[in-house]
PDB file of C-alpha atoms in Angstrom:
ATOM      1  CA  MET P   1      75.680  71.603 102.752  1.00 56.00           C
ATOM      2  CA  PRO P   2      76.742  75.213 103.459  1.00 69.00           C
ATOM      3  CA  TYR P   3      80.387  76.002 102.758  1.00 81.00           C
ATOM      4  CA  ILE P   4      82.570  79.084 102.720  1.00 83.00           C
ATOM      5  CA  LEU P   5      84.852  77.837  99.938  1.00 84.00           C
ATOM      6  CA  LYS P   6      83.877  74.383  98.721  1.00 83.00           C
ATOM      7  CA  ASN P   7      81.171  74.368  96.021  1.00 76.00           C
ATOM      8  CA  ASN P   8      81.430  78.145  95.640  1.00 74.00           C
ATOM      9  CA  LYS P   9      82.705  79.939  92.575  1.00 76.00           C
ATOM     10  CA  ILE P  10      86.328  81.064  92.861  1.00 81.00           C
ATOM     11  CA  ASP P  11      87.817  83.683  90.557  1.00 78.00           C
ATOM     12  CA  SER P  12      90.718  81.911  88.836  1.00 84.00           C
ATOM     13  CA  ARG P  13      92.663  85.163  88.395  1.00 83.00           C
ATOM     14  CA  TYR P  14      92.727  85.831  92.113  1.00 86.00           C
ATOM     15  CA  GLU P  15      93.329  82.159  92.860  1.00 89.00           C
ATOM     16  CA  ILE P  16      96.506  82.078  90.764  1.00 91.00           C
ATOM     17  CA  LYS P  17      97.820  85.331  92.240  1.00 90.00           C
ATOM     18  CA  PHE P  18      96.886  84.291  95.769  1.00 91.00           C
ATOM     19  CA  PHE P  19      98.975  81.122  95.720  1.00 93.00           C
ATOM     20  CA  GLU P  20     101.790  82.815  93.837  1.00 93.00           C
ATOM     21  CA  ILE P  21     102.175  85.260  96.732  1.00 91.00           C
ATOM     22  CA  ILE P  22     101.998  82.492  99.332  1.00 93.00           C
ATOM     23  CA  ARG P  23     104.650  80.383  97.540  1.00 93.00           C
ATOM     24  CA  GLU P  24     106.955  83.397  97.554  1.00 92.00           C
ATOM     25  CA  ASN P  25     106.500  84.000 101.286  1.00 91.00           C
ATOM     26  CA  LEU P  26     106.467  80.386 102.499  1.00 93.00           C
ATOM     27  CA  ASN P  27     109.447  78.693 100.892  1.00 93.00           C
ATOM     28  CA  ASN P  28     110.436  75.071 101.503  1.00 94.00           C
ATOM     29  CA  GLU P  29     112.867  76.018 104.264  1.00 95.00           C
ATOM     30  CA  LYS P  30     110.149  77.767 106.273  1.00 95.00           C
ATOM     31  CA  LEU P  31     107.656  74.991 105.624  1.00 96.00           C
ATOM     32  CA  ASP P  32     110.103  72.325 106.763  1.00 97.00           C
ATOM     33  CA  GLU P  33     110.806  74.223 109.986  1.00 97.00           C
ATOM     34  CA  LEU P  34     107.097  74.608 110.684  1.00 97.00           C
ATOM     35  CA  TYR P  35     106.399  70.914 109.996  1.00 98.00           C
ATOM     36  CA  THR P  36     109.206  69.951 112.372  1.00 98.00           C
ATOM     37  CA  LEU P  37     107.927  72.198 115.165  1.00 98.00           C
ATOM     38  CA  LEU P  38     104.325  71.056 114.702  1.00 98.00           C
ATOM     39  CA  ASP P  39     105.456  67.421 114.862  1.00 98.00           C
ATOM     40  CA  LYS P  40     107.276  68.191 118.113  1.00 98.00           C
ATOM     41  CA  LYS P  41     104.181  69.877 119.521  1.00 98.00           C
ATOM     42  CA  SER P  42     102.120  66.826 118.588  1.00 98.00           C
ATOM     43  CA  ASN P  43     104.555  64.556 120.429  1.00 98.00           C
ATOM     44  CA  ILE P  44     104.456  66.829 123.494  1.00 97.00           C
ATOM     45  CA  VAL P  45     100.643  66.663 123.586  1.00 97.00           C
ATOM     46  CA  LYS P  46     100.655  62.871 123.094  1.00 97.00           C
ATOM     47  CA  ASP P  47     103.148  62.393 125.935  1.00 96.00           C
ATOM     48  CA  PHE P  48     101.123  64.718 128.159  1.00 96.00           C
ATOM     49  CA  ILE P  49      97.850  62.841 127.628  1.00 96.00           C
ATOM     50  CA  ASN P  50      99.401  59.354 127.713  1.00 94.00           C
ATOM     51  CA  THR P  51     101.199  59.953 131.032  1.00 94.00           C
ATOM     52  CA  LEU P  52      98.491  62.070 132.638  1.00 93.00           C
ATOM     53  CA  ASN P  53      97.964  59.796 135.629  1.00 88.00           C
ATOM     54  CA  LEU P  54     101.605  58.768 136.012  1.00 85.00           C
ATOM     55  CA  ASN P  55     103.481  62.060 136.369  1.00 82.00           C
ATOM     56  CA  ASN P  56     102.783  65.484 137.777  1.00 83.00           C
ATOM     57  CA  PRO P  57     101.134  67.112 134.748  1.00 90.00           C
ATOM     58  CA  ASP P  58     102.672  70.388 133.567  1.00 94.00           C
ATOM     59  CA  PHE P  59      99.376  72.138 132.854  1.00 96.00           C
ATOM     60  CA  GLU P  60     101.068  75.538 132.573  1.00 95.00           C
ATOM     61  CA  TYR P  61     103.267  74.378 129.692  1.00 95.00           C
ATOM     62  CA  ILE P  62     100.457  72.622 127.803  1.00 96.00           C
ATOM     63  CA  LEU P  63      98.186  75.669 128.093  1.00 96.00           C
ATOM     64  CA  SER P  64     101.021  77.900 126.878  1.00 95.00           C
ATOM     65  CA  LEU P  65     100.982  75.966 123.584  1.00 96.00           C
ATOM     66  CA  VAL P  66      97.421  77.082 122.793  1.00 96.00           C
ATOM     67  CA  PHE P  67      97.432  80.609 121.367  1.00 94.00           C
ATOM     68  CA  SER P  68      93.720  81.313 121.552  1.00 90.00           C
ATOM     69  CA  ILE P  69      93.472  80.792 125.335  1.00 93.00           C
ATOM     70  CA  ARG P  70      96.656  82.616 126.333  1.00 88.00           C
ATOM     71  CA  ARG P  71      94.748  85.364 128.204  1.00 91.00           C
ATOM     72  CA  HIS P  72      92.863  82.755 130.197  1.00 96.00           C
ATOM     73  CA  LYS P  73      95.800  80.595 131.190  1.00 96.00           C
ATOM     74  CA  LYS P  74      96.448  82.204 134.581  1.00 96.00           C
ATOM     75  CA  LYS P  75      92.770  82.181 135.561  1.00 96.00           C
ATOM     76  CA  ILE P  76      92.449  78.515 134.573  1.00 97.00           C
ATOM     77  CA  LEU P  77      95.478  77.539 136.647  1.00 96.00           C
ATOM     78  CA  ASP P  78      94.397  79.690 139.610  1.00 96.00           C
ATOM     79  CA  THR P  79      90.740  78.618 139.761  1.00 96.00           C
ATOM     80  CA  ILE P  80      90.597  75.006 138.548  1.00 96.00           C
ATOM     81  CA  SER P  81      91.924  72.130 140.630  1.00 95.00           C
ATOM     82  CA  ASP P  82      94.464  69.668 139.269  1.00 94.00           C
ATOM     83  CA  LYS P  83      91.904  66.930 139.906  1.00 94.00           C
ATOM     84  CA  ASN P  84      89.349  68.602 137.662  1.00 96.00           C
ATOM     85  CA  LEU P  85      91.946  69.298 134.950  1.00 97.00           C
ATOM     86  CA  ILE P  86      93.090  65.668 135.006  1.00 96.00           C
ATOM     87  CA  SER P  87      89.489  64.436 134.759  1.00 96.00           C
ATOM     88  CA  ALA P  88      88.807  66.745 131.827  1.00 97.00           C
ATOM     89  CA  PHE P  89      91.982  65.912 129.883  1.00 97.00           C
ATOM     90  CA  ASN P  90      91.434  62.174 130.488  1.00 96.00           C
ATOM     91  CA  VAL P  91      88.399  62.465 128.211  1.00 96.00           C
ATOM     92  CA  PHE P  92      90.752  62.582 125.214  1.00 97.00           C
ATOM     93  CA  LYS P  93      91.926  59.019 125.803  1.00 94.00           C
ATOM     94  CA  GLY P  94      90.122  56.124 124.179  1.00 86.00           C
ATOM     95  CA  LYS P  95      88.322  55.564 120.888  1.00 87.00           C
ATOM     96  CA  LYS P  96      85.187  57.684 121.227  1.00 89.00           C
ATOM     97  CA  SER P  97      84.296  60.156 118.454  1.00 89.00           C
ATOM     98  CA  GLN P  98      85.573  63.719 118.307  1.00 89.00           C
ATOM     99  CA  GLU P  99      82.057  65.017 119.024  1.00 91.00           C
ATOM    100  CA  ILE P 100      81.678  62.901 122.169  1.00 94.00           C
ATOM    101  CA  LYS P 101      85.132  63.813 123.486  1.00 96.00           C
ATOM    102  CA  VAL P 102      84.539  67.531 122.989  1.00 95.00           C
ATOM    103  CA  GLY P 103      81.112  67.310 124.627  1.00 95.00           C
ATOM    104  CA  LYS P 104      82.486  65.480 127.667  1.00 96.00           C
ATOM    105  CA  PHE P 105      85.394  67.927 128.004  1.00 97.00           C
ATOM    106  CA  LEU P 106      83.013  70.904 127.938  1.00 96.00           C
ATOM    107  CA  GLU P 107      80.862  69.187 130.549  1.00 97.00           C
ATOM    108  CA  ILE P 108      83.688  68.262 132.933  1.00 97.00           C
ATOM    109  CA  LEU P 109      86.089  71.228 132.825  1.00 97.00           C
ATOM    110  CA  ASP P 110      85.041  73.640 135.558  1.00 96.00           C
ATOM    111  CA  TYR P 111      85.478  76.885 133.611  1.00 97.00           C
ATOM    112  CA  ASP P 112      82.776  79.363 132.649  1.00 94.00           C
ATOM    113  CA  ASP P 113      83.878  80.330 129.121  1.00 95.00           C
ATOM    114  CA  VAL P 114      82.599  77.776 126.597  1.00 94.00           C
ATOM    115  CA  ILE P 115      84.567  79.264 123.693  1.00 94.00           C
ATOM    116  CA  VAL P 116      87.837  78.920 125.619  1.00 96.00           C
ATOM    117  CA  LYS P 117      87.029  75.316 126.558  1.00 96.00           C
ATOM    118  CA  ARG P 118      86.091  74.502 122.960  1.00 95.00           C
ATOM    119  CA  ASP P 119      89.318  75.967 121.567  1.00 96.00           C
ATOM    120  CA  LEU P 120      91.355  74.033 124.115  1.00 97.00           C
ATOM    121  CA  ALA P 121      89.531  70.781 123.315  1.00 97.00           C
ATOM    122  CA  PHE P 122      89.926  71.154 119.546  1.00 96.00           C
ATOM    123  CA  GLU P 123      93.596  72.036 119.857  1.00 97.00           C
ATOM    124  CA  ILE P 124      94.425  69.062 122.093  1.00 97.00           C
ATOM    125  CA  LEU P 125      92.438  66.662 119.896  1.00 97.00           C
ATOM    126  CA  HIS P 126      94.162  67.872 116.734  1.00 97.00           C
ATOM    127  CA  PHE P 127      97.681  67.486 118.064  1.00 98.00           C
ATOM    128  CA  LEU P 128      96.870  64.248 119.872  1.00 97.00           C
ATOM    129  CA  GLU P 129      95.584  62.597 116.673  1.00 96.00           C
ATOM    130  CA  PRO P 130      96.418  64.999 113.827  1.00 97.00           C
ATOM    131  CA  GLU P 131      95.595  62.452 111.120  1.00 95.00           C
ATOM    132  CA  ASN P 132      92.020  62.142 112.426  1.00 93.00           C
ATOM    133  CA  ASN P 133      91.164  65.565 113.858  1.00 94.00           C
ATOM    134  CA  ILE P 134      91.373  68.921 112.112  1.00 94.00           C
ATOM    135  CA  LEU P 135      92.423  72.151 113.824  1.00 95.00           C
ATOM    136  CA  TRP P 136      89.347  74.334 114.289  1.00 94.00           C
ATOM    137  CA  THR P 137      89.980  77.144 116.753  1.00 94.00           C
ATOM    138  CA  THR P 138      88.246  80.530 116.754  1.00 94.00           C
ATOM    139  CA  TRP P 139      91.067  82.242 114.868  1.00 95.00           C
ATOM    140  CA  ILE P 140      90.405  79.788 112.024  1.00 95.00           C
ATOM    141  CA  TYR P 141      86.620  80.124 112.009  1.00 93.00           C
ATOM    142  CA  LYS P 142      84.316  81.514 114.695  1.00 91.00           C
ATOM    143  CA  GLN P 143      80.757  80.417 114.072  1.00 85.00           C
ATOM    144  CA  ASP P 144      78.842  83.081 115.999  1.00 84.00           C
ATOM    145  CA  SER P 145      80.506  85.987 114.175  1.00 85.00           C
ATOM    146  CA  GLY P 146      81.462  84.308 110.895  1.00 84.00           C
ATOM    147  CA  THR P 147      85.037  85.561 111.213  1.00 88.00           C
ATOM    148  CA  GLY P 148      88.519  84.047 111.106  1.00 92.00           C
ATOM    149  CA  SER P 149      91.235  83.189 108.638  1.00 93.00           C
ATOM    150  CA  LEU P 150      89.026  80.890 106.530  1.00 92.00           C
ATOM    151  CA  PRO P 151      86.484  83.645 105.700  1.00 88.00           C
ATOM    152  CA  TYR P 152      89.392  86.074 105.195  1.00 89.00           C
ATOM    153  CA  MET P 153      90.843  83.677 102.628  1.00 89.00           C
ATOM    154  CA  ALA P 154      87.457  83.418 100.947  1.00 86.00           C
ATOM    155  CA  ASP P 155      87.426  87.198 100.491  1.00 82.00           C
ATOM    156  CA  PHE P 156      90.563  86.869  98.367  1.00 81.00           C
ATOM    157  CA  LEU P 157      89.449  83.874  96.333  1.00 83.00           C
ATOM    158  CA  LYS P 158      85.750  84.431  95.704  1.00 73.00           C
ATOM    159  CA  ARG P 159      85.630  88.184  95.205  1.00 60.00           C
ATOM    160  CA  THR P 160      81.847  87.988  95.549  1.00 58.00           C
ATOM    161  CA  TRP P 161      81.573  88.960  99.198  1.00 56.00           C
ATOM    162  CA  ASP P 162      78.497  91.114  99.940  1.00 61.00           C
ATOM    163  CA  GLY P 163      79.849  92.645 103.138  1.00 60.00           C
ATOM    164  CA  ASN P 164      78.038  90.251 105.468  1.00 65.00           C
ATOM    165  CA  ALA P 165      79.808  87.887 107.817  1.00 64.00           C
ATOM    166  CA  TYR P 166      80.166  84.243 106.825  1.00 69.00           C
ATOM    167  CA  ILE P 167      77.834  82.658 109.358  1.00 68.00           C
ATOM    168  CA  MET P 168      77.072  79.011 108.620  1.00 69.00           C
ATOM    169  CA  PRO P 169      75.998  76.020 110.729  1.00 60.00           C
ATOM    170  CA  PHE P 170      79.210  74.059 110.362  1.00 79.00           C
ATOM    171  CA  THR P 171      79.483  70.481 111.543  1.00 86.00           C
ATOM    172  CA  PHE P 172      82.730  68.575 112.031  1.00 87.00           C
ATOM    173  CA  ARG P 173      82.150  66.883 108.693  1.00 89.00           C
ATOM    174  CA  GLU P 174      81.612  70.166 106.861  1.00 89.00           C
ATOM    175  CA  MET P 175      84.730  71.697 108.371  1.00 91.00           C
ATOM    176  CA  ARG P 176      86.732  68.584 107.431  1.00 93.00           C
ATOM    177  CA  ASP P 177      85.420  69.004 103.852  1.00 92.00           C
ATOM    178  CA  GLU P 178      86.649  72.606 103.834  1.00 93.00           C
ATOM    179  CA  ILE P 179      90.110  71.541 105.009  1.00 95.00           C
ATOM    180  CA  ASP P 180      90.274  68.799 102.365  1.00 95.00           C
ATOM    181  CA  TYR P 181      89.265  71.355  99.754  1.00 93.00           C
ATOM    182  CA  LEU P 182      92.064  73.697 100.861  1.00 94.00           C
ATOM    183  CA  TYR P 183      94.578  70.897 100.215  1.00 96.00           C
ATOM    184  CA  GLU P 184      93.013  70.369  96.789  1.00 94.00           C
ATOM    185  CA  LEU P 185      93.263  74.082  95.954  1.00 93.00           C
ATOM    186  CA  ALA P 186      96.860  74.276  97.182  1.00 95.00           C
ATOM    187  CA  TYR P 187      97.997  71.242  95.152  1.00 96.00           C
ATOM    188  CA  LYS P 188      96.246  72.591  92.061  1.00 93.00           C
ATOM    189  CA  ASN P 189      98.251  75.806  92.361  1.00 94.00           C
ATOM    190  CA  GLY P 190     101.669  74.308  93.075  1.00 94.00           C
ATOM    191  CA  PHE P 191     101.692  74.859  96.828  1.00 95.00           C
ATOM    192  CA  ASN P 192     102.420  71.317  97.953  1.00 92.00           C
ATOM    193  CA  ILE P 193     101.620  71.419 101.643  1.00 95.00           C
ATOM    194  CA  LYS P 194     101.624  68.126 103.528  1.00 95.00           C
ATOM    195  CA  PRO P 195      98.902  66.781 105.807  1.00 96.00           C
ATOM    196  CA  PRO P 196      98.178  66.727 108.642  1.00 97.00           C
ATOM    197  CA  PHE P 197      99.607  70.190 109.354  1.00 98.00           C
ATOM    198  CA  GLY P 198      99.704  71.829 105.924  1.00 98.00           C
ATOM    199  CA  THR P 199      96.409  73.682 106.190  1.00 97.00           C
ATOM    200  CA  ASP P 200      97.266  74.752 109.756  1.00 98.00           C
ATOM    201  CA  ILE P 201     100.205  76.599 108.204  1.00 97.00           C
ATOM    202  CA  LEU P 202      98.159  78.040 105.351  1.00 97.00           C
ATOM    203  CA  LEU P 203      95.439  79.337 107.683  1.00 97.00           C
ATOM    204  CA  ALA P 204      98.014  80.739 110.127  1.00 97.00           C
ATOM    205  CA  TYR P 205      99.614  82.611 107.228  1.00 95.00           C
ATOM    206  CA  MET P 206      96.257  84.181 106.371  1.00 94.00           C
ATOM    207  CA  TYR P 207      95.549  85.235 109.947  1.00 93.00           C
ATOM    208  CA  ALA P 208      99.013  86.738 110.352  1.00 91.00           C
ATOM    209  CA  ASP P 209      98.480  88.655 107.112  1.00 88.00           C
ATOM    210  CA  TYR P 210      95.141  89.933 108.402  1.00 86.00           C
ATOM    211  CA  VAL P 211      96.564  91.089 111.747  1.00 84.00           C
ATOM    212  CA  PHE P 212      99.482  92.944 110.209  1.00 76.00           C
ATOM    213  CA  LYS P 213      97.316  94.664 107.587  1.00 76.00           C
ATOM    214  CA  MET P 214      94.762  95.752 110.163  1.00 72.00           C
ATOM    215  CA  VAL P 215      97.424  97.269 112.419  1.00 63.00           C
ATOM    216  CA  TYR P 216      99.199  98.876 109.465  1.00 55.00           C
ATOM    217  CA  ALA P 217      95.917 100.371 108.248  1.00 49.00           C
ATOM    218  CA  GLU P 218      95.378 101.973 111.651  1.00 53.00           C
ATOM    219  CA  SER P 219      98.885 103.329 112.041  1.00 49.00           C
ATOM    220  CA  LYS P 220     102.133 102.751 110.187  1.00 51.00           C
ATOM    221  CA  SER P 221     104.081 103.652 113.324  1.00 48.00           C
ATOM    222  CA  LEU P 222     102.175 101.085 115.432  1.00 48.00           C
ATOM    223  CA  SER P 223     103.019  98.338 112.941  1.00 48.00           C
ATOM    224  CA  VAL P 224     106.686  98.647 113.942  1.00 49.00           C
ATOM    225  CA  GLY P 225     105.891  96.837 117.196  1.00 50.00           C
ATOM    226  CA  VAL P 226     104.017  93.967 115.536  1.00 56.00           C
ATOM    227  CA  PRO P 227     105.979  90.720 115.076  1.00 62.00           C
ATOM    228  CA  ASP P 228     106.820  89.806 111.502  1.00 80.00           C
ATOM    229  CA  GLY P 229     104.356  87.487 109.793  1.00 84.00           C
ATOM    230  CA  TYR P 230     106.445  84.341 110.225  1.00 90.00           C
ATOM    231  CA  THR P 231     106.887  84.924 113.969  1.00 91.00           C
ATOM    232  CA  LEU P 232     103.175  85.627 114.322  1.00 91.00           C
ATOM    233  CA  MET P 233     102.420  82.344 112.541  1.00 94.00           C
ATOM    234  CA  LYS P 234     104.511  80.479 115.116  1.00 96.00           C
ATOM    235  CA  LYS P 235     102.576  82.186 117.907  1.00 93.00           C
ATOM    236  CA  LEU P 236      99.230  81.276 116.368  1.00 95.00           C
ATOM    237  CA  LEU P 237     100.301  77.668 115.957  1.00 97.00           C
ATOM    238  CA  GLY P 238     101.593  77.575 119.536  1.00 96.00           C
ATOM    239  CA  ILE P 239     105.133  76.555 118.556  1.00 97.00           C
ATOM    240  CA  GLU P 240     107.198  79.661 119.256  1.00 93.00           C
ATOM    241  CA  LYS P 241     108.227  78.264 122.681  1.00 87.00           C
ATOM    242  CA  ILE P 242     109.252  74.856 121.362  1.00 92.00           C
TER     243      ILE P 242
END
């Protein structure tokens, strides 16, 4: 199976330094706050899906909790009927597999951007059943371009990158294996993150680091307006409004 990290050689020197830096920047106090907020978000999503046909659904609030579709939120609310949204979100109820639920959601939701629909489906599924479904949005890994926080992390750990994008035909199972491997790496290096949200936090940290460094590389003065890394992590995880 093709993997970005699992089954690939990692430079132990960079591995040790990598997790040393992360432990310094994500102390137990920050981790505990993030776990608490992610738990609250999970409960909000569960309540939303479970009461979908009983109350007037607050679609605006639910969509605001998904970072990667924030620019599409207004268009979704303005162009898609409540009836269609309810039908699409109802797909997440029941015992069908993650693949079937995502496929049905993409089929039903009347929106023309497949990437946006996919991100929304994966985010809802993860927070609805976090023990069973991993978080796999485009900021974590985007298949068509081979970009995201997972490949960015690989650049640090492997140090064998040839300059080409990490483009691999990931399946749900392969991505789950990568997430499990991240927990294994973290535990090995004394960064004791807890499932089901620990790798969400680790990957958000990497993406926030990437964003800040890219802006800072372009202009030190522009970086003044960029949120600090911890605030940016909360935005990525969709918990800054909770």
